[in-house]
Each structure stands twice: as structure tokens, then as C-alpha cells.
Short mmCIF file of C-alpha atoms in Angstrom, two decimals:
data_model
loop_
_atom_site.label_atom_id
_atom_site.label_comp_id
_atom_site.label_asym_id
_atom_site.label_seq_id
_atom_site.Cartn_x
_atom_site.Cartn_y
_atom_site.Cartn_z
CA UNK A 1 -25.91 11.32 11.44
CA UNK A 2 -24.41 10.51 8.01
CA UNK A 3 -20.84 9.45 8.21
CA UNK A 4 -18.50 11.76 6.39
CA UNK A 5 -15.53 10.32 4.66
CA UNK A 6 -13.10 13.15 4.06
CA UNK A 7 -10.07 12.46 6.32
CA UNK A 8 -7.08 14.47 6.93
CA UNK A 9 -3.87 12.93 8.50
CA UNK A 10 -0.99 14.66 10.16
CA UNK A 11 2.05 12.91 11.27
CA UNK A 12 3.58 10.23 9.03
CA UNK A 13 6.24 8.63 11.21
CA UNK A 14 6.69 4.95 12.21
CA UNK A 15 3.00 4.75 13.32
CA UNK A 16 1.38 7.26 11.11
CA UNK A 17 2.69 5.97 7.79
CA UNK A 18 1.00 2.46 8.15
CA UNK A 19 -2.17 3.89 9.64
CA UNK A 20 -2.68 6.47 6.87
CA UNK A 21 -1.94 3.80 4.24
CA UNK A 22 -4.47 1.65 5.76
CA UNK A 23 -7.11 4.51 5.43
CA UNK A 24 -6.49 4.82 1.82
CA UNK A 25 -6.81 1.16 1.26
CA UNK A 26 -10.09 1.26 3.06
CA UNK A 27 -11.31 3.82 0.49
CA UNK A 28 -11.20 7.10 2.57
CA UNK A 29 -10.17 10.13 0.40
CA UNK A 30 -7.18 11.33 2.37
CA UNK A 31 -5.26 14.61 2.75
CA UNK A 32 -1.92 14.50 4.49
CA UNK A 33 0.83 16.78 5.93
CA UNK A 34 4.09 15.91 7.60
CA UNK A 35 6.76 18.38 8.84
CA UNK A 36 9.43 16.32 7.03
CA UNK A 37 7.89 16.52 3.58
CA UNK A 38 9.77 13.47 1.98
CA UNK A 39 7.63 11.22 4.26
CA UNK A 40 4.61 12.21 2.39
CA UNK A 41 5.78 10.79 -0.97
CA UNK A 42 4.60 7.06 -0.44
CA UNK A 43 1.05 8.39 0.41
CA UNK A 44 1.14 10.78 -2.47
CA UNK A 45 2.01 7.95 -4.77
CA UNK A 46 -0.79 5.75 -3.39
CA UNK A 47 -3.42 8.42 -4.12
CA UNK A 48 -3.54 10.83 -1.20
CA UNK A 49 -3.59 14.55 -1.52
CA UNK A 50 -0.75 16.69 0.00
CA UNK A 51 -1.24 19.86 2.11
CA UNK A 52 1.10 22.75 2.95
CA UNK A 53 -0.05 22.91 6.71
CA UNK A 54 -2.13 21.40 9.46
CA UNK A 55 -4.48 24.40 8.66
CA UNK A 56 -4.74 23.28 5.04
CA UNK A 57 -5.50 19.71 6.15
CA UNK A 58 -8.35 20.80 8.12
CA UNK A 59 -9.79 23.17 5.43
CA UNK A 60 -10.04 19.95 3.14
CA UNK A 61 -11.37 17.36 5.77
CA UNK A 62 -14.34 16.52 7.86
CA UNK A 63 -12.24 14.39 10.21
CA UNK A 64 -8.65 15.23 11.06
CA UNK A 65 -6.30 12.86 12.70
CA UNK A 66 -2.98 13.63 14.14
CA UNK A 67 -0.25 11.38 15.53
CA UNK A 68 2.94 13.23 16.69
CA UNK A 69 5.44 12.96 19.42
CA UNK A 70 4.53 14.86 22.47
CA UNK A 71 2.07 17.29 24.12
CA UNK A 72 3.82 20.56 22.64
CA UNK A 73 3.71 19.08 19.21
CA UNK A 74 -0.03 18.27 19.46
CA UNK A 75 -0.67 21.85 20.76
CA UNK A 76 1.36 23.14 17.65
CA UNK A 77 -0.44 21.21 15.03
CA UNK A 78 -3.94 21.76 16.51
CA UNK A 79 -3.89 25.17 18.14
CA UNK A 80 -0.68 26.85 16.62
CA UNK A 81 -0.53 29.72 14.16
CA UNK A 82 -0.91 27.29 11.21
CA UNK A 83 -2.91 24.71 13.26
CA UNK A 84 -6.07 22.72 12.60
CA UNK A 85 -8.15 25.24 14.67
CA UNK A 86 -7.79 27.86 12.14
CA UNK A 87 -8.86 25.72 9.11
CA UNK A 88 -11.57 23.63 10.56
CA UNK A 89 -15.25 24.27 10.06
CA UNK A 90 -17.80 23.86 12.97
CA UNK A 91 -18.67 20.33 13.51
CA UNK A 92 -15.14 18.87 12.32
CA UNK A 93 -13.88 16.10 14.29
CA UNK A 94 -10.26 16.03 15.59
CA UNK A 95 -8.85 12.61 16.58
CA UNK A 96 -5.60 12.85 18.42
CA UNK A 97 -3.91 9.50 18.20
CA UNK A 98 -0.66 10.71 19.95
CA UNK A 99 0.38 9.62 23.37
CA UNK A 100 0.32 12.79 25.62
CA UNK A 101 -0.67 14.21 28.76
CA UNK A 102 -4.30 13.39 29.80
CA UNK A 103 -4.41 17.14 31.43
CA UNK A 104 -3.25 18.71 28.14
CA UNK A 105 -5.81 16.54 26.24
CA UNK A 106 -8.61 18.02 28.25
CA UNK A 107 -7.20 21.63 27.78
CA UNK A 108 -7.11 21.13 24.05
CA UNK A 109 -10.49 19.66 23.77
CA UNK A 110 -11.86 22.68 25.62
CA UNK A 111 -10.06 25.06 23.21
CA UNK A 112 -11.40 23.27 20.24
CA UNK A 113 -14.86 23.12 21.70
CA UNK A 114 -14.96 26.97 21.66
CA UNK A 115 -14.99 26.80 17.85
CA UNK A 116 -17.48 23.81 17.72
CA UNK A 117 -14.79 21.34 16.76
CA UNK A 118 -15.30 17.94 18.39
CA UNK A 119 -12.32 15.94 19.67
CA UNK A 120 -11.48 12.38 20.67
CA UNK A 121 -8.19 11.25 22.22
CA UNK A 122 -7.35 7.83 20.65
CA UNK A 123 -3.95 6.69 21.45
CA UNK A 124 -2.92 3.34 20.08
CA UNK A 125 -0.82 0.27 21.08
CA UNK A 126 0.68 -2.42 18.72
CA UNK A 127 3.79 -0.71 17.27
CA UNK A 128 4.66 -0.24 13.60
CA UNK A 129 3.70 -3.70 12.92
CA UNK A 130 0.23 -3.37 14.22
CA UNK A 131 0.05 0.09 12.49
CA UNK A 132 0.90 -1.78 9.19
CA UNK A 133 -1.04 -4.76 9.61
CA UNK A 134 -4.40 -3.10 10.89
CA UNK A 135 -4.08 -4.66 14.16
CA UNK A 136 -3.62 -1.76 16.63
CA UNK A 137 -5.50 -1.47 19.86
CA UNK A 138 -7.29 1.98 19.98
CA UNK A 139 -8.25 3.37 23.32
CA UNK A 140 -10.74 6.23 22.81
CA UNK A 141 -11.73 9.12 24.99
CA UNK A 142 -14.35 11.73 24.39
CA UNK A 143 -18.24 11.92 23.42
CA UNK A 144 -19.88 8.52 22.76
CA UNK A 145 -21.77 9.61 19.80
CA UNK A 146 -18.65 11.15 18.16
CA UNK A 147 -16.97 7.75 18.79
CA UNK A 148 -19.70 5.95 17.09
CA UNK A 149 -19.60 8.28 14.20
CA UNK A 150 -15.78 7.69 13.77
CA UNK A 151 -15.85 3.91 14.34
CA UNK A 152 -15.52 3.04 10.44
CA UNK A 153 -12.33 5.16 10.62
CA UNK A 154 -11.08 3.40 13.63
CA UNK A 155 -11.78 -0.05 12.15
CA UNK A 156 -9.75 0.76 9.11
CA UNK A 157 -6.67 1.25 11.47
CA UNK A 158 -7.24 -1.20 14.26
CA UNK A 159 -8.55 -4.53 15.67
CA UNK A 160 -9.40 -3.86 19.30
CA UNK A 161 -11.26 -0.53 19.62
CA UNK A 162 -12.71 0.53 22.93
CA UNK A 163 -14.47 3.73 24.07
CA UNK A 164 -13.19 4.15 27.55
CA UNK A 165 -14.78 7.30 28.90
CA UNK A 166 -14.66 11.12 28.47
CA UNK A 167 -11.78 13.42 27.22
CA UNK A 168 -8.35 12.39 28.56
CA UNK A 169 -9.57 8.87 29.49
CA UNK A 170 -8.04 7.31 26.44
CA UNK A 171 -4.75 8.85 27.27
CA UNK A 172 -5.02 7.58 30.81
CA UNK A 173 -5.76 3.97 29.56
CA UNK A 174 -2.80 4.33 27.13
CA UNK A 175 -0.54 5.10 30.20
CA UNK A 176 -1.88 2.11 32.02
CA UNK A 177 -1.07 0.00 28.75
CA UNK A 178 2.54 1.48 28.67
CA UNK A 179 3.04 0.46 32.56
CA UNK A 180 2.34 -2.99 31.45
CA UNK A 181 4.52 -2.78 28.36
CA UNK A 182 7.51 -1.60 30.20
CA UNK A 183 7.28 -4.08 33.11
CA UNK A 184 6.64 -6.93 30.68
CA UNK A 185 9.63 -5.95 28.30
CA UNK A 186 11.99 -5.76 31.34
CA UNK A 187 10.66 -9.14 32.50
CA UNK A 188 11.11 -10.77 29.26
CA UNK A 189 14.76 -9.41 29.12
CA UNK A 190 15.62 -10.59 32.72
CA UNK A 191 13.96 -13.99 32.10
CA UNK A 192 16.11 -14.50 28.79
CA UNK A 193 19.42 -13.38 30.59
CA UNK A 194 18.69 -15.55 33.54
CA UNK A 195 18.26 -18.56 31.18
CA UNK A 196 21.43 -17.60 29.23
CA UNK A 197 23.63 -17.08 32.35
CA UNK A 198 22.49 -20.30 33.86
CA UNK A 199 23.49 -22.18 30.75
CA UNK A 200 20.10 -23.14 29.41
CA UNK A 201 19.59 -23.40 25.57
CA UNK A 202 17.79 -20.11 24.76
CA UNK A 203 15.72 -21.35 21.95
CA UNK A 204 14.35 -24.19 24.03
CA UNK A 205 13.80 -22.07 27.05
CA UNK A 206 11.91 -19.43 24.94
CA UNK A 207 9.67 -22.25 23.32
CA UNK A 208 8.99 -23.68 26.72
CA UNK A 209 7.79 -20.53 28.40
CA UNK A 210 5.89 -19.09 25.33
CA UNK A 211 3.20 -21.51 25.54
CA UNK A 212 2.42 -21.15 29.34
CA UNK A 213 1.16 -18.51 31.72
CA UNK A 214 4.15 -16.27 30.92
CA UNK A 215 3.38 -16.02 27.16
CA UNK A 216 2.69 -12.35 26.07
CA UNK A 217 2.99 -9.92 23.26
CA UNK A 218 6.25 -8.77 24.43
CA UNK A 219 7.69 -12.31 24.70
CA UNK A 220 6.28 -13.31 21.23
CA UNK A 221 7.53 -10.33 19.40
CA UNK A 222 10.33 -8.62 21.20
CA UNK A 223 11.53 -11.81 22.80
CA UNK A 224 11.90 -13.34 19.41
CA UNK A 225 13.89 -10.22 18.26
CA UNK A 226 16.29 -10.58 21.33
CA UNK A 227 17.17 -14.18 20.22
CA UNK A 228 18.19 -12.75 16.78
CA UNK A 229 20.22 -10.04 18.38
CA UNK A 230 17.66 -7.50 16.64
CA UNK A 231 17.36 -4.21 18.43
CA UNK A 232 15.79 -2.27 15.48
CA UNK A 233 12.81 -0.38 16.51
CA UNK A 234 9.03 -1.11 16.39
CA UNK A 235 8.69 1.42 19.04
CA UNK A 236 11.83 3.56 19.90
CA UNK A 237 13.51 4.04 23.44
CA UNK A 238 13.19 7.75 23.21
CA UNK A 239 9.49 7.52 22.63
CA UNK A 240 9.02 5.10 25.39
CA UNK A 241 10.94 7.55 27.67
CA UNK A 242 8.37 10.13 26.88
CA UNK A 243 5.60 7.94 27.93
CA UNK A 244 7.35 7.08 31.22
CA UNK A 245 7.55 10.73 31.86
CA UNK A 246 3.96 11.12 31.30
CA UNK A 247 3.25 8.24 33.54
CA UNK A 248 5.39 9.53 36.37
CA UNK A 249 3.87 12.95 36.12
CA UNK A 250 0.34 11.72 36.17
CA UNK A 251 1.12 9.38 39.18
CA UNK A 252 2.36 12.46 41.03
CA UNK A 253 -0.91 14.34 40.20
CA UNK A 254 -3.03 11.41 41.48
CA UNK A 255 -0.63 10.44 44.30
CA UNK A 256 -0.15 6.81 42.94
CA UNK A 257 3.26 4.99 43.89
CA UNK A 258 4.58 3.19 41.03
CA UNK A 259 7.48 1.07 42.40
CA UNK A 260 8.06 -1.39 39.39
CA UNK A 261 7.67 1.46 36.93
CA UNK A 262 10.05 3.46 38.66
CA UNK A 263 12.79 0.77 38.14
CA UNK A 264 11.74 0.46 34.38
CA UNK A 265 12.20 4.21 34.03
CA UNK A 266 15.74 4.15 35.58
CA UNK A 267 16.59 1.20 33.27
CA UNK A 268 15.50 3.00 30.22
CA UNK A 269 17.22 6.26 31.33
CA UNK A 270 20.36 4.26 31.29
CA UNK A 271 19.74 3.24 27.77
CA UNK A 272 19.56 6.92 26.87
CA UNK A 273 22.74 7.57 28.66
CA UNK A 274 24.30 4.88 26.58
CA UNK A 275 23.36 6.39 23.25
CA UNK A 276 20.40 3.69 22.49
CA UNK A 277 17.53 6.22 22.32
CA UNK A 278 16.93 5.30 18.48
CA UNK A 279 16.69 1.59 19.13
CA UNK A 280 13.64 -0.50 19.97
CA UNK A 281 12.41 -0.94 23.65
CA UNK A 282 13.92 -4.45 23.59
CA UNK A 283 17.26 -2.77 23.93
CA UNK A 284 16.56 -2.89 27.56
CA UNK A 285 18.50 -6.16 27.34
CA UNK A 286 21.67 -3.85 27.11
CA UNK A 287 20.92 -2.59 30.67
CA UNK A 288 20.17 -5.98 31.96
CA UNK A 289 23.34 -7.36 30.39
CA UNK A 290 25.41 -4.64 32.14
CA UNK A 291 24.07 -5.53 35.53
CA UNK A 292 24.47 -9.25 34.96
CA UNK A 293 28.02 -8.69 33.57
CA UNK A 294 27.28 -11.10 30.80
CA UNK A 295 25.97 -11.08 27.12
CA UNK A 296 22.55 -12.51 26.23
CA UNK A 297 23.98 -14.25 23.03
CA UNK A 298 27.21 -15.93 23.40
#
């Protein structure tokens, strides 16, 4: 099947702004929509066209991408009164790159299929840096042929692109990813706090462990931010709390105990209670500091 290039993009937040800009750089004609209209301006200045609603985005596109906050937001932009379903032609492909419930994903895919609209769930990992630098990991659920048809689009936004199964499997693998992210971030914060409280030079400790078996993306990126006292978001606490809720809900459905992740969940809930929901996930250091009764940086 000939690959079609008219792409629509819904959701221009921390992730969507960088991802959509990379689609433009790759040469895809792009139509964009965002609830906060001012966030469309950089894309419009770069050559994208603006739309007045998700429905209008779909009317102008062969492939529609959305990346919004939570399951109800995805349902609204895809199935709502001004949603994609009302503007899309038969054969249109919808790629939901949000992180939402696998069960909701399967329900949306079934509704779209009634209108002969194909859907892929393709959540991403790599944060705002990965979105800007085109280094995202993209885990895709849905029909294998549709995945192959959309591969050039994925390659314009990411580096590690994996088809993992049918509808909802992309979301399920993303939740696996988020389990690892949270446990690793907490481990980084605890290890650095341990070194600090024991009187070790933090820079030297960081350099020593980064090159060994403990090395990780979280240590390299968010560990380095912690050494600078930088809590600004690449991925916000409030968004990770949403992912943790989805993880715990799905774990209950499949009867899977998550001991470590339950601890991570409580630590991040404490950050929310302390008013840190807009900070990056590395702000978990604040919860660790409180328990340690000490500060990471003297």
C-alpha cells in the first residue's frame, strides 16, 4: 500500500511539541490542534497548518496522531462531539501516543473500527529530551500491516520502535516501562542520598557508579540533574502519578502484586501532598531527604 503523508497532530505539550516539530523537519505536511491555542504558534511559524478542532484535523489528514494526558482526554479528542471519529474518512489511521489504560485503548479501537478507522496505540518513553532529539522509544500495539505502513512516521520521531502485539499491548508494555522508570528513579535518589549522608564526595561517587552495572538512563540524566539541584521537569510528577494509577489498576485486573511499585506510588503521592506535582520525577529526592532527615546537597 502506498504510504500517505498527510499527518494531523493533536496535543502540543512537553512531548507533542518536539514530536510534531520533528515530523515537520522530516517533510510531512502537518495539521495541528491544541486545546491551549498559544502552543500551536511555534508549529504554525515552522510551516504547519492550524485546525479548529480534532474533527477538523481528521478532515485534513490520512494519519492522525494524538498525545494527551489521560484516558478521558483521549476519548474526548477521538470520540467526543468534535472528535476525530466525526471527521475521519474510512481507512484513516489514528495513532494514540498518550499513556492510557490498555482496556480503554481496546474499547476506543473497537469504536473506531465501526467507522473503518484503523488504530495503533503507540506510547513513548524518553521524556521531553527524547521528543526533541528524535530518540524516543515507541512501543506499538495494533495491526502489523498498519504498523509497517506508519513506520516512516515513527522513524521521524523515535529511535527504538517496536511492534509488541495487538490493541492495548503498546499501552501494557509502556506500563512495564513505567514500573522500571519509577523503581530506578527511587534507587538513584536513595543511592545518592546514602552517599551524601555517609560523607562521600557526590561527584566522585556518581562518576564511579555510572560506569558499572548500576549505570542507567535515570542515573545519567536525572542523577546528573540532582547533583545540580535541578528539579525542573522532563517528565512531571503529576503525569507519573497518573501512570502509577494505571499500573496499579491494571495490576489489580490481572491479579499481579507489585511490592516495589507500591512503595514508589506512596513516595510520589507524598510529593503531590507537598505541592511538587509540577516538578520533574527526580523530585522524589525530596521524599527521600525527608525520610533521611538530611539534604542531598549540603
